[in-house]
Amino acid sequence: MESRPFLVAGRPRDAVEAFEVRSPWDEAIVARVARPGPGDVEDALREAHGAREAMRRLPAWRRAEILANVARRLEDEPDRWAETVVRESGKPWTAARGEVDRAASTLRASAAEATRDPGEIVPLDAAPGGEGRLGILRRFPLGVVACITPFNFPLNLVAHKIGPAVAAGCPFVLKPASKTPSSALDLAQAFVDAGTPPGAVSVLPLAGEAATALATDARVRVLSFTGSPEVGWDLKRRAVRQRVVLELGGNAGVMVDRGADLERAAARCVAGAFGQAGQSCVSVQRIYVHRDAFEPFLERLLARVRTLVVGDPMRPETQVGPLVTLSDARRVAAWIDEARASGARVLAGGSRRGAIVEPTVITGTRPELRICAREVFGPVAVVEPVGSAAEGIAAVDASEFGLQAGIFTPDLATALEAYESIEAGAVLVNEVPTWRSDPMPYGGTKGSGVGREGPRWAIEDYTEPRLLVLNR
């Protein structure tokens, strides 16, 4: 199998070194991709830095047209794009098709934002000495954006980085996950084909310190990173001259109040906990249920878990596929065993077959266990009873992470209390924290990161205000 080239300034480039991309399902080699070196990073940064003026001067209608054209490429061949996602990430086919649709939607939202100018008139005569002066405030592109994306949404999270960059008029250099590089390479090529200035488009599947060198280079004005907290916070410490946007995951909590629609709550918690094998930053991990509703909720939850179809991600009926690597599956299984050894009860699942971890429900845990305190990133949900809604809200908030949280309740006052008390980027009422609309502001607090995604909000991070003062 020949190695696939990466992109430097819109042009394919090969290298002596290459790495293999393997299917999480059967370990088959699905691609060989050339590995960039330091010289390739330097060339990409130099070209991106040089493309700033061309991108800034690209008219808004043209940026919107490019984004719409790329979105159409996804919409015209959704199965081809989905197959790449499935083969490289192990995501079930239905979820992969959904990701293609979402990526197209993200790009169309970016196209709409490209033609909106959020400028404003500033009344400078509000202070003495400002008489006769008028201020006009507009936002201008900051410059080169370094984007780093993870494996779990290899197409849509790339769209969330580079769509707003193009909409804002910024060149980008993208480092996709080495486990899932092909979607990013295909999407970037579509941007080149649609007419994006070539120097503004580079995709470098780097490893280790080479990625750090890219992110912290002085020519990079914005670093947008989605991935592990350890790597993200380390990059923020090093990227002292860049504006930094981090989305670092969580261990999302849900509160189910008495009087809630238990059928809906159970159905949504199963979808939120076990969709794409729990490999989502907002996957449902901790569920706290009012004691009065605990047994009937648990009965409904377990009944749905037992019907989940586990197996080959290419089969349309599969709902839970493999974890992205065997080592990840072993780690999740070890956390389950640790909880079991501490006295927790495994109510469903709990076993592993290769990279497949059975959908697992656990109760009787302690907050300090890794299965509760850390991000499991696997198909595991902890379910515990609480004595009151207030206790459940406090339990959801008792986490070092704060990405999204959910509460199922019929009571408006309880919903508002959750919104005001839970320190998270979003609190969803009668919905699980796994739900996301791509145009919405998405991001977290505490250990979950800084900044927001969603095209409008990302464009704010990729641009800076500039004031024009007119004097009579």
Short mmCIF file of C-alpha atoms in Angstrom, two decimals:
data_model
loop_
_atom_site.label_atom_id
_atom_site.label_comp_id
_atom_site.label_asym_id
_atom_site.label_seq_id
_atom_site.Cartn_x
_atom_site.Cartn_y
_atom_site.Cartn_z
CA MET A 1 0.00 0.00 0.00
CA GLU A 2 1.45 3.35 -1.06
CA SER A 3 1.64 6.07 1.54
CA ARG A 4 -0.78 8.93 1.28
CA PRO A 5 0.81 12.41 1.13
CA PHE A 6 0.00 15.20 3.56
CA LEU A 7 -0.70 18.79 2.47
CA VAL A 8 1.69 21.72 2.65
CA ALA A 9 0.28 24.99 1.31
CA GLY A 10 -2.41 23.13 -0.59
CA ARG A 11 0.01 20.78 -2.34
CA PRO A 12 0.54 17.06 -1.66
CA ARG A 13 3.90 16.21 -0.15
CA ASP A 14 5.43 12.79 0.54
CA ALA A 15 8.05 11.79 3.08
CA VAL A 16 10.44 8.93 3.73
CA GLU A 17 8.71 8.05 7.00
CA ALA A 18 5.10 6.83 7.02
CA PHE A 19 2.74 5.40 9.62
CA GLU A 20 -0.06 2.86 9.41
CA VAL A 21 -3.70 3.57 10.19
CA ARG A 22 -5.51 0.46 11.39
CA SER A 23 -9.19 -0.36 11.79
CA PRO A 24 -10.20 -0.55 15.47
CA TRP A 25 -12.55 -3.40 14.55
CA ASP A 26 -10.19 -5.93 12.96
CA GLU A 27 -6.72 -4.28 13.00
CA ALA A 28 -6.66 -4.27 9.19
CA ILE A 29 -4.44 -1.58 7.66
CA VAL A 30 -6.77 0.97 6.08
CA ALA A 31 -4.17 3.60 5.14
CA ARG A 32 -0.49 4.48 5.18
CA VAL A 33 0.17 8.18 5.62
CA ALA A 34 3.40 10.08 5.16
CA ARG A 35 4.74 11.61 8.38
CA PRO A 36 5.85 15.27 8.14
CA GLY A 37 9.18 16.41 9.52
CA PRO A 38 10.44 19.72 10.94
CA GLY A 39 11.13 21.10 7.47
CA ASP A 40 7.54 20.46 6.45
CA VAL A 41 6.28 22.29 9.53
CA GLU A 42 8.51 25.25 8.71
CA ASP A 43 7.30 25.35 5.10
CA ALA A 44 3.65 25.15 6.14
CA LEU A 45 4.03 27.95 8.69
CA ARG A 46 5.96 30.15 6.29
CA GLU A 47 3.35 29.72 3.56
CA ALA A 48 0.45 30.25 5.98
CA HIS A 49 2.07 33.40 7.35
CA GLY A 50 2.53 34.64 3.80
CA ALA A 51 -1.11 33.90 2.92
CA ARG A 52 -2.55 36.19 5.59
CA GLU A 53 -3.11 39.09 3.21
CA ALA A 54 -4.71 36.94 0.53
CA MET A 55 -7.11 35.47 3.07
CA ARG A 56 -7.90 38.84 4.64
CA ARG A 57 -8.71 40.36 1.27
CA LEU A 58 -10.87 37.44 0.13
CA PRO A 59 -14.35 39.02 -0.01
CA ALA A 60 -16.98 37.70 2.37
CA TRP A 61 -19.17 36.37 -0.44
CA ARG A 62 -16.24 34.35 -1.78
CA ARG A 63 -15.40 32.86 1.61
CA ALA A 64 -19.05 31.90 2.02
CA GLU A 65 -19.09 30.38 -1.47
CA ILE A 66 -16.01 28.25 -0.73
CA LEU A 67 -17.57 26.95 2.47
CA ALA A 68 -20.88 26.17 0.76
CA ASN A 69 -19.07 24.33 -2.04
CA VAL A 70 -17.21 22.13 0.43
CA ALA A 71 -20.45 21.43 2.32
CA ARG A 72 -21.99 20.33 -0.98
CA ARG A 73 -19.13 17.88 -1.51
CA LEU A 74 -20.10 16.17 1.74
CA GLU A 75 -23.80 16.21 0.88
CA ASP A 76 -23.22 14.76 -2.59
CA GLU A 77 -21.23 11.71 -1.40
CA PRO A 78 -22.17 11.07 2.24
CA ASP A 79 -21.52 7.33 2.10
CA ARG A 80 -17.96 7.77 0.85
CA TRP A 81 -17.11 10.17 3.66
CA ALA A 82 -18.86 7.99 6.24
CA GLU A 83 -16.95 4.90 5.16
CA THR A 84 -13.66 6.67 5.85
CA VAL A 85 -14.87 7.65 9.32
CA VAL A 86 -15.99 4.09 10.13
CA ARG A 87 -12.84 2.38 8.90
CA GLU A 88 -10.47 4.67 10.77
CA SER A 89 -12.38 5.41 14.00
CA GLY A 90 -14.57 2.34 14.48
CA LYS A 91 -17.65 4.55 14.81
CA PRO A 92 -20.86 2.69 13.88
CA TRP A 93 -22.13 3.35 10.37
CA THR A 94 -25.28 5.22 11.39
CA ALA A 95 -23.31 7.53 13.67
CA ALA A 96 -20.73 8.13 10.94
CA ARG A 97 -23.45 9.13 8.47
CA GLY A 98 -24.77 11.48 11.10
CA GLU A 99 -21.33 12.99 11.49
CA VAL A 100 -21.11 13.68 7.76
CA ASP A 101 -24.44 15.51 7.91
CA ARG A 102 -23.30 17.48 10.92
CA ALA A 103 -20.02 18.46 9.26
CA ALA A 104 -21.92 19.79 6.26
CA SER A 105 -24.17 21.75 8.62
CA THR A 106 -21.14 23.16 10.46
CA LEU A 107 -19.66 24.37 7.17
CA ARG A 108 -22.95 25.94 6.08
CA ALA A 109 -23.22 27.71 9.43
CA SER A 110 -19.66 28.96 8.90
CA ALA A 111 -20.65 30.21 5.44
CA ALA A 112 -23.54 32.17 6.93
CA GLU A 113 -21.25 33.73 9.54
CA ALA A 114 -18.72 34.74 6.86
CA THR A 115 -21.16 37.31 5.51
CA ARG A 116 -22.17 38.75 8.88
CA ASP A 117 -20.22 41.74 10.15
CA PRO A 118 -20.71 42.05 13.90
CA GLY A 119 -19.36 45.58 13.90
CA GLU A 120 -20.91 48.45 15.84
CA ILE A 121 -21.00 52.20 16.13
CA VAL A 122 -19.30 53.48 19.29
CA PRO A 123 -20.67 56.82 20.64
CA LEU A 124 -17.40 58.54 21.50
CA ASP A 125 -19.15 61.68 22.71
CA ALA A 126 -20.26 59.72 25.78
CA ALA A 127 -17.19 61.18 27.53
CA PRO A 128 -15.96 64.79 27.58
CA GLY A 129 -13.61 65.53 24.70
CA GLY A 130 -15.35 63.10 22.36
CA GLU A 131 -17.56 65.70 20.73
CA GLY A 132 -17.60 65.50 16.95
CA ARG A 133 -16.03 62.06 16.87
CA LEU A 134 -17.53 58.78 15.73
CA GLY A 135 -16.17 55.32 16.41
CA ILE A 136 -16.66 52.33 14.10
CA LEU A 137 -15.67 48.96 15.52
CA ARG A 138 -15.04 45.95 13.29
CA ARG A 139 -13.33 42.60 13.76
CA PHE A 140 -10.28 41.61 11.70
CA PRO A 141 -8.65 38.19 11.28
CA LEU A 142 -5.82 37.54 13.71
CA GLY A 143 -3.71 35.47 11.31
CA VAL A 144 -2.49 31.90 11.27
CA VAL A 145 -4.61 29.38 13.22
CA ALA A 146 -3.03 26.14 14.43
CA CYS A 147 -5.72 23.47 14.81
CA ILE A 148 -5.31 20.17 16.66
CA THR A 149 -8.16 17.65 16.52
CA PRO A 150 -8.88 14.24 18.13
CA PHE A 151 -9.97 10.89 16.69
CA ASN A 152 -13.55 10.67 17.95
CA PHE A 153 -15.13 13.14 15.50
CA PRO A 154 -12.50 13.07 12.75
CA LEU A 155 -14.63 14.99 10.25
CA ASN A 156 -16.96 17.29 12.18
CA LEU A 157 -14.40 18.54 14.69
CA VAL A 158 -12.08 19.36 11.80
CA ALA A 159 -14.97 21.27 10.19
CA HIS A 160 -15.43 23.14 13.48
CA LYS A 161 -11.81 24.32 13.34
CA ILE A 162 -11.20 25.13 9.69
CA GLY A 163 -14.72 26.24 8.72
CA PRO A 164 -14.65 29.28 11.05
CA ALA A 165 -10.99 29.93 10.14
CA VAL A 166 -11.89 30.32 6.47
CA ALA A 167 -15.03 32.30 7.36
CA ALA A 168 -12.90 34.69 9.43
CA GLY A 169 -10.22 35.04 6.74
CA CYS A 170 -7.47 33.13 8.55
CA PRO A 171 -4.93 30.67 7.09
CA PHE A 172 -4.75 27.38 9.00
CA VAL A 173 -2.33 24.57 9.71
CA LEU A 174 -4.15 21.48 10.95
CA LYS A 175 -2.77 18.54 12.92
CA PRO A 176 -5.34 15.72 12.86
CA ALA A 177 -5.20 12.65 15.08
CA SER A 178 -2.78 10.03 13.74
CA LYS A 179 -5.47 7.38 14.28
CA THR A 180 -7.89 9.15 11.90
CA PRO A 181 -6.05 11.44 9.45
CA SER A 182 -7.83 10.66 6.17
CA SER A 183 -11.04 12.63 6.79
CA ALA A 184 -9.01 15.76 7.54
CA LEU A 185 -6.85 15.32 4.45
CA ASP A 186 -9.93 14.82 2.27
CA LEU A 187 -11.71 17.84 3.73
CA ALA A 188 -8.69 20.12 3.36
CA GLN A 189 -8.28 19.00 -0.27
CA ALA A 190 -11.92 19.94 -0.84
CA PHE A 191 -11.11 23.46 0.43
CA VAL A 192 -8.20 23.71 -2.00
CA ASP A 193 -10.40 22.48 -4.86
CA ALA A 194 -13.05 25.06 -3.93
CA GLY A 195 -10.57 27.91 -4.38
CA THR A 196 -9.11 28.65 -0.96
CA PRO A 197 -5.71 30.33 -1.45
CA PRO A 198 -3.29 27.34 -1.43
CA GLY A 199 -0.88 28.83 1.09
CA ALA A 200 -3.70 29.01 3.62
CA VAL A 201 -4.30 25.23 3.74
CA SER A 202 -1.90 22.74 5.35
CA VAL A 203 -2.59 19.40 7.04
CA LEU A 204 0.28 17.82 8.97
CA PRO A 205 -0.32 14.51 10.82
CA LEU A 206 2.48 15.18 13.29
CA ALA A 207 3.52 13.28 16.39
CA GLY A 208 4.88 14.33 19.79
CA GLU A 209 7.03 17.41 20.12
CA ALA A 210 6.57 18.31 16.45
CA ALA A 211 2.94 19.15 17.24
CA THR A 212 4.06 21.29 20.18
CA ALA A 213 6.49 23.15 17.93
CA LEU A 214 3.67 23.90 15.52
CA ALA A 215 1.31 25.12 18.24
CA THR A 216 3.83 27.40 19.93
CA ASP A 217 5.51 28.95 16.88
CA ALA A 218 5.53 32.76 17.03
CA ARG A 219 3.80 33.00 13.62
CA VAL A 220 0.75 31.23 15.02
CA ARG A 221 -1.75 33.71 16.43
CA VAL A 222 -4.46 31.28 17.56
CA LEU A 223 -4.20 27.74 18.90
CA SER A 224 -7.46 25.77 18.82
CA PHE A 225 -7.06 22.40 20.52
CA THR A 226 -9.49 19.57 21.25
CA GLY A 227 -8.09 16.58 23.12
CA SER A 228 -6.78 15.33 26.42
CA PRO A 229 -6.54 17.69 29.43
CA GLU A 230 -2.90 16.80 30.09
CA VAL A 231 -1.81 17.77 26.58
CA GLY A 232 -4.09 20.78 26.33
CA TRP A 233 -3.04 22.48 29.55
CA ASP A 234 0.62 21.79 28.75
CA LEU A 235 0.22 23.49 25.38
CA LYS A 236 -1.46 26.47 27.04
CA ARG A 237 1.51 26.85 29.39
CA ARG A 238 3.87 26.86 26.43
CA ALA A 239 1.81 28.95 24.00
CA VAL A 240 2.47 32.25 25.75
CA ARG A 241 2.06 34.44 22.63
CA GLN A 242 -1.02 32.78 21.18
CA ARG A 243 -4.69 33.11 21.88
CA VAL A 244 -5.59 29.62 23.12
CA VAL A 245 -8.93 27.82 22.85
CA LEU A 246 -9.15 24.44 24.62
CA GLU A 247 -11.88 21.79 24.66
CA LEU A 248 -10.63 19.11 27.05
CA GLY A 249 -13.49 16.78 27.81
CA GLY A 250 -15.27 15.87 31.01
CA ASN A 251 -17.22 13.21 32.89
CA ALA A 252 -20.72 14.45 32.22
CA GLY A 253 -23.33 14.16 34.95
CA VAL A 254 -27.13 13.82 34.74
CA MET A 255 -29.73 14.35 37.47
CA VAL A 256 -33.08 12.52 37.17
CA ASP A 257 -35.66 14.08 39.48
CA ARG A 258 -38.81 12.43 40.81
CA GLY A 259 -41.73 13.25 38.57
CA ALA A 260 -39.51 13.25 35.47
CA ASP A 261 -40.49 11.29 32.37
CA LEU A 262 -38.50 8.17 33.27
CA GLU A 263 -39.03 6.46 29.91
CA ARG A 264 -37.55 9.40 28.06
CA ALA A 265 -34.80 9.92 30.63
CA ALA A 266 -33.72 6.27 30.40
CA ALA A 267 -33.79 6.28 26.60
CA ARG A 268 -31.74 9.46 26.36
CA CYS A 269 -29.23 8.31 29.01
CA VAL A 270 -28.65 5.06 27.12
CA ALA A 271 -28.09 6.99 23.89
CA GLY A 272 -25.83 9.48 25.66
CA ALA A 273 -23.76 6.91 27.54
CA PHE A 274 -23.24 4.25 24.87
CA GLY A 275 -23.37 6.06 21.55
CA GLN A 276 -20.05 5.59 19.71
CA ALA A 277 -18.91 3.43 22.62
CA GLY A 278 -18.88 6.37 25.02
CA GLN A 279 -16.01 8.04 23.18
CA SER A 280 -17.37 11.57 23.40
CA CYS A 281 -16.34 14.45 25.62
CA VAL A 282 -19.97 14.82 26.74
CA SER A 283 -20.82 11.13 26.99
CA VAL A 284 -23.13 10.43 29.94
CA GLN A 285 -20.91 8.98 32.65
CA ARG A 286 -22.59 9.76 36.00
CA ILE A 287 -26.36 9.49 36.57
CA TYR A 288 -27.91 10.58 39.87
CA VAL A 289 -31.55 9.60 40.40
CA HIS A 290 -33.95 10.75 43.11
CA ARG A 291 -34.42 7.85 45.49
CA ASP A 292 -38.18 7.78 44.87
CA ALA A 293 -37.55 7.18 41.13
CA PHE A 294 -34.39 5.09 41.34
CA GLU A 295 -35.75 1.55 40.94
CA PRO A 296 -38.24 2.30 38.13
CA PHE A 297 -35.62 4.35 36.29
CA LEU A 298 -32.99 1.63 36.67
CA GLU A 299 -35.41 -1.01 35.39
CA ARG A 300 -36.04 1.03 32.24
CA LEU A 301 -32.36 1.83 31.77
CA LEU A 302 -31.19 -1.78 32.04
CA ALA A 303 -33.94 -3.03 29.74
CA ARG A 304 -32.69 -0.69 27.02
CA VAL A 305 -29.02 -1.47 27.62
CA ARG A 306 -29.69 -5.18 27.12
CA THR A 307 -31.13 -4.54 23.65
CA LEU A 308 -28.10 -2.63 22.33
CA VAL A 309 -26.48 -4.20 19.26
CA VAL A 310 -22.73 -4.51 19.75
CA GLY A 311 -20.23 -5.46 17.04
CA ASP A 312 -18.99 -4.66 13.54
CA PRO A 313 -19.26 -0.88 13.01
CA MET A 314 -19.86 -1.30 9.27
CA ARG A 315 -23.20 -3.02 9.88
CA PRO A 316 -26.10 -0.52 9.86
CA GLU A 317 -27.76 -2.18 12.87
CA THR A 318 -24.68 -1.83 15.11
CA GLN A 319 -25.12 0.69 17.92
CA VAL A 320 -21.91 0.13 19.92
CA GLY A 321 -18.62 -0.59 18.16
CA PRO A 322 -15.04 -0.98 19.33
CA LEU A 323 -12.95 1.49 21.22
CA VAL A 324 -10.36 3.17 19.06
CA THR A 325 -7.48 0.97 20.30
CA LEU A 326 -7.03 -2.25 22.22
CA SER A 327 -5.10 -0.38 24.91
CA ASP A 328 -8.05 1.96 25.46
CA ALA A 329 -10.37 -1.03 25.86
CA ARG A 330 -7.98 -2.58 28.37
CA ARG A 331 -7.85 0.67 30.35
CA VAL A 332 -11.65 0.92 30.54
CA ALA A 333 -11.89 -2.74 31.59
CA ALA A 334 -9.30 -2.10 34.32
CA TRP A 335 -11.36 0.81 35.68
CA ILE A 336 -14.44 -1.42 35.74
CA ASP A 337 -12.49 -4.12 37.60
CA GLU A 338 -11.22 -1.52 40.06
CA ALA A 339 -14.79 -0.42 40.81
CA ARG A 340 -15.92 -4.03 41.19
CA ALA A 341 -13.05 -4.76 43.58
CA SER A 342 -14.04 -1.75 45.70
CA GLY A 343 -17.50 -3.20 46.26
CA ALA A 344 -19.44 -1.63 43.40
CA ARG A 345 -22.01 -3.78 41.60
CA VAL A 346 -21.91 -4.28 37.84
CA LEU A 347 -25.56 -4.42 36.74
CA ALA A 348 -24.94 -4.88 33.02
CA GLY A 349 -21.93 -5.58 30.84
CA GLY A 350 -18.54 -5.37 32.48
CA SER A 351 -16.68 -7.63 30.07
CA ARG A 352 -14.26 -7.03 27.19
CA ARG A 353 -13.65 -8.84 23.90
CA GLY A 354 -10.65 -7.39 22.14
CA ALA A 355 -11.35 -3.69 21.60
CA ILE A 356 -15.07 -4.16 22.38
CA VAL A 357 -16.20 -3.26 25.90
CA GLU A 358 -19.76 -4.37 26.62
CA PRO A 359 -22.14 -1.51 27.54
CA THR A 360 -21.68 -1.36 31.31
CA VAL A 361 -23.87 -0.02 34.13
CA ILE A 362 -22.39 0.21 37.64
CA THR A 363 -23.83 1.23 41.02
CA GLY A 364 -22.55 1.36 44.59
CA THR A 365 -19.46 3.36 43.66
CA ARG A 366 -17.44 5.96 45.54
CA PRO A 367 -16.76 9.44 44.13
CA GLU A 368 -12.97 9.00 44.26
CA LEU A 369 -12.94 5.95 41.97
CA ARG A 370 -11.52 6.62 38.53
CA ILE A 371 -14.77 5.43 36.96
CA CYS A 372 -16.45 8.42 38.65
CA ALA A 373 -13.77 11.08 39.01
CA ARG A 374 -12.03 10.88 35.65
CA GLU A 375 -13.15 10.77 32.03
CA VAL A 376 -13.70 7.09 31.22
CA PHE A 377 -14.13 7.66 27.44
CA GLY A 378 -15.79 4.28 27.11
CA PRO A 379 -19.27 2.66 27.28
CA VAL A 380 -19.71 2.91 31.04
CA ALA A 381 -22.40 4.66 33.11
CA VAL A 382 -22.47 4.96 36.91
CA VAL A 383 -26.00 5.18 38.40
CA GLU A 384 -26.53 6.22 42.02
CA PRO A 385 -29.57 7.22 44.15
CA VAL A 386 -29.78 10.63 45.84
CA GLY A 387 -32.13 11.89 48.53
CA SER A 388 -33.20 15.12 46.85
CA ALA A 389 -32.88 17.19 43.71
CA ALA A 390 -30.50 19.52 45.54
CA GLU A 391 -28.26 16.57 46.45
CA GLY A 392 -28.30 15.38 42.84
CA ILE A 393 -27.44 18.82 41.50
CA ALA A 394 -24.54 19.06 43.93
CA ALA A 395 -23.32 15.61 42.89
CA VAL A 396 -23.38 16.53 39.20
CA ASP A 397 -21.36 19.66 39.98
CA ALA A 398 -18.84 17.80 42.18
CA SER A 399 -16.35 17.25 39.38
CA GLU A 400 -13.10 18.79 38.25
CA PHE A 401 -14.70 19.03 34.80
CA GLY A 402 -17.45 21.35 33.61
CA LEU A 403 -18.31 20.81 29.97
CA GLN A 404 -22.06 20.05 29.89
CA ALA A 405 -24.61 18.67 32.37
CA GLY A 406 -28.18 17.46 32.13
CA ILE A 407 -31.25 17.36 34.37
CA PHE A 408 -34.60 15.67 33.88
CA THR A 409 -37.27 17.40 35.96
CA PRO A 410 -40.84 18.67 35.57
CA ASP A 411 -40.12 21.55 37.95
CA LEU A 412 -38.99 24.88 36.51
CA ALA A 413 -37.53 26.07 39.82
CA THR A 414 -35.37 22.93 40.04
CA ALA A 415 -34.22 23.40 36.45
CA LEU A 416 -33.23 27.01 37.15
CA GLU A 417 -31.46 25.97 40.34
CA ALA A 418 -29.42 23.47 38.32
CA TYR A 419 -28.59 26.14 35.72
CA GLU A 420 -27.42 28.57 38.38
CA SER A 421 -25.55 26.02 40.52
CA ILE A 422 -23.75 23.70 38.10
CA GLU A 423 -20.52 25.20 36.84
CA ALA A 424 -20.50 24.00 33.24
CA GLY A 425 -20.52 25.37 29.73
CA ALA A 426 -24.15 24.32 29.31
CA VAL A 427 -26.94 22.84 31.41
CA LEU A 428 -29.56 20.94 29.41
CA VAL A 429 -33.05 20.50 30.81
CA ASN A 430 -34.92 17.27 30.04
CA GLU A 431 -31.99 16.27 27.86
CA VAL A 432 -28.64 14.56 28.29
CA PRO A 433 -25.38 16.54 28.17
CA THR A 434 -24.37 14.57 25.07
CA TRP A 435 -26.72 16.63 22.91
CA ARG A 436 -25.10 19.34 20.82
CA SER A 437 -26.30 21.62 18.06
CA ASP A 438 -23.32 22.62 15.93
CA PRO A 439 -24.09 26.37 15.71
CA MET A 440 -24.42 26.74 19.50
CA PRO A 441 -21.63 28.00 21.78
CA TYR A 442 -19.94 24.81 22.97
CA GLY A 443 -17.17 24.58 25.54
CA GLY A 444 -16.50 24.20 29.23
CA THR A 445 -15.20 25.60 32.47
CA LYS A 446 -12.96 24.24 35.23
CA GLY A 447 -10.82 21.41 33.84
CA SER A 448 -12.84 21.21 30.63
CA GLY A 449 -11.07 24.10 28.95
CA VAL A 450 -11.43 27.72 27.85
CA GLY A 451 -13.24 29.35 24.95
CA ARG A 452 -16.18 28.21 22.85
CA GLU A 453 -16.72 26.37 19.59
CA GLY A 454 -19.61 26.87 17.18
CA PRO A 455 -18.88 28.96 14.06
CA ARG A 456 -20.00 32.34 15.41
CA TRP A 457 -18.14 31.88 18.68
CA ALA A 458 -15.00 30.43 17.09
CA ILE A 459 -14.82 33.40 14.71
CA GLU A 460 -14.69 35.69 17.75
CA ASP A 461 -11.62 33.79 18.93
CA TYR A 462 -10.03 33.95 15.46
CA THR A 463 -10.50 37.71 15.12
CA GLU A 464 -9.77 40.89 17.09
CA PRO A 465 -11.62 44.22 17.32
CA ARG A 466 -10.16 47.29 15.63
CA LEU A 467 -11.54 50.78 16.17
CA LEU A 468 -11.78 53.52 13.55
CA VAL A 469 -12.19 57.05 14.95
CA LEU A 470 -13.62 59.66 12.60
CA ASN A 471 -13.26 63.33 13.51
CA ARG A 472 -15.08 66.20 11.87
#
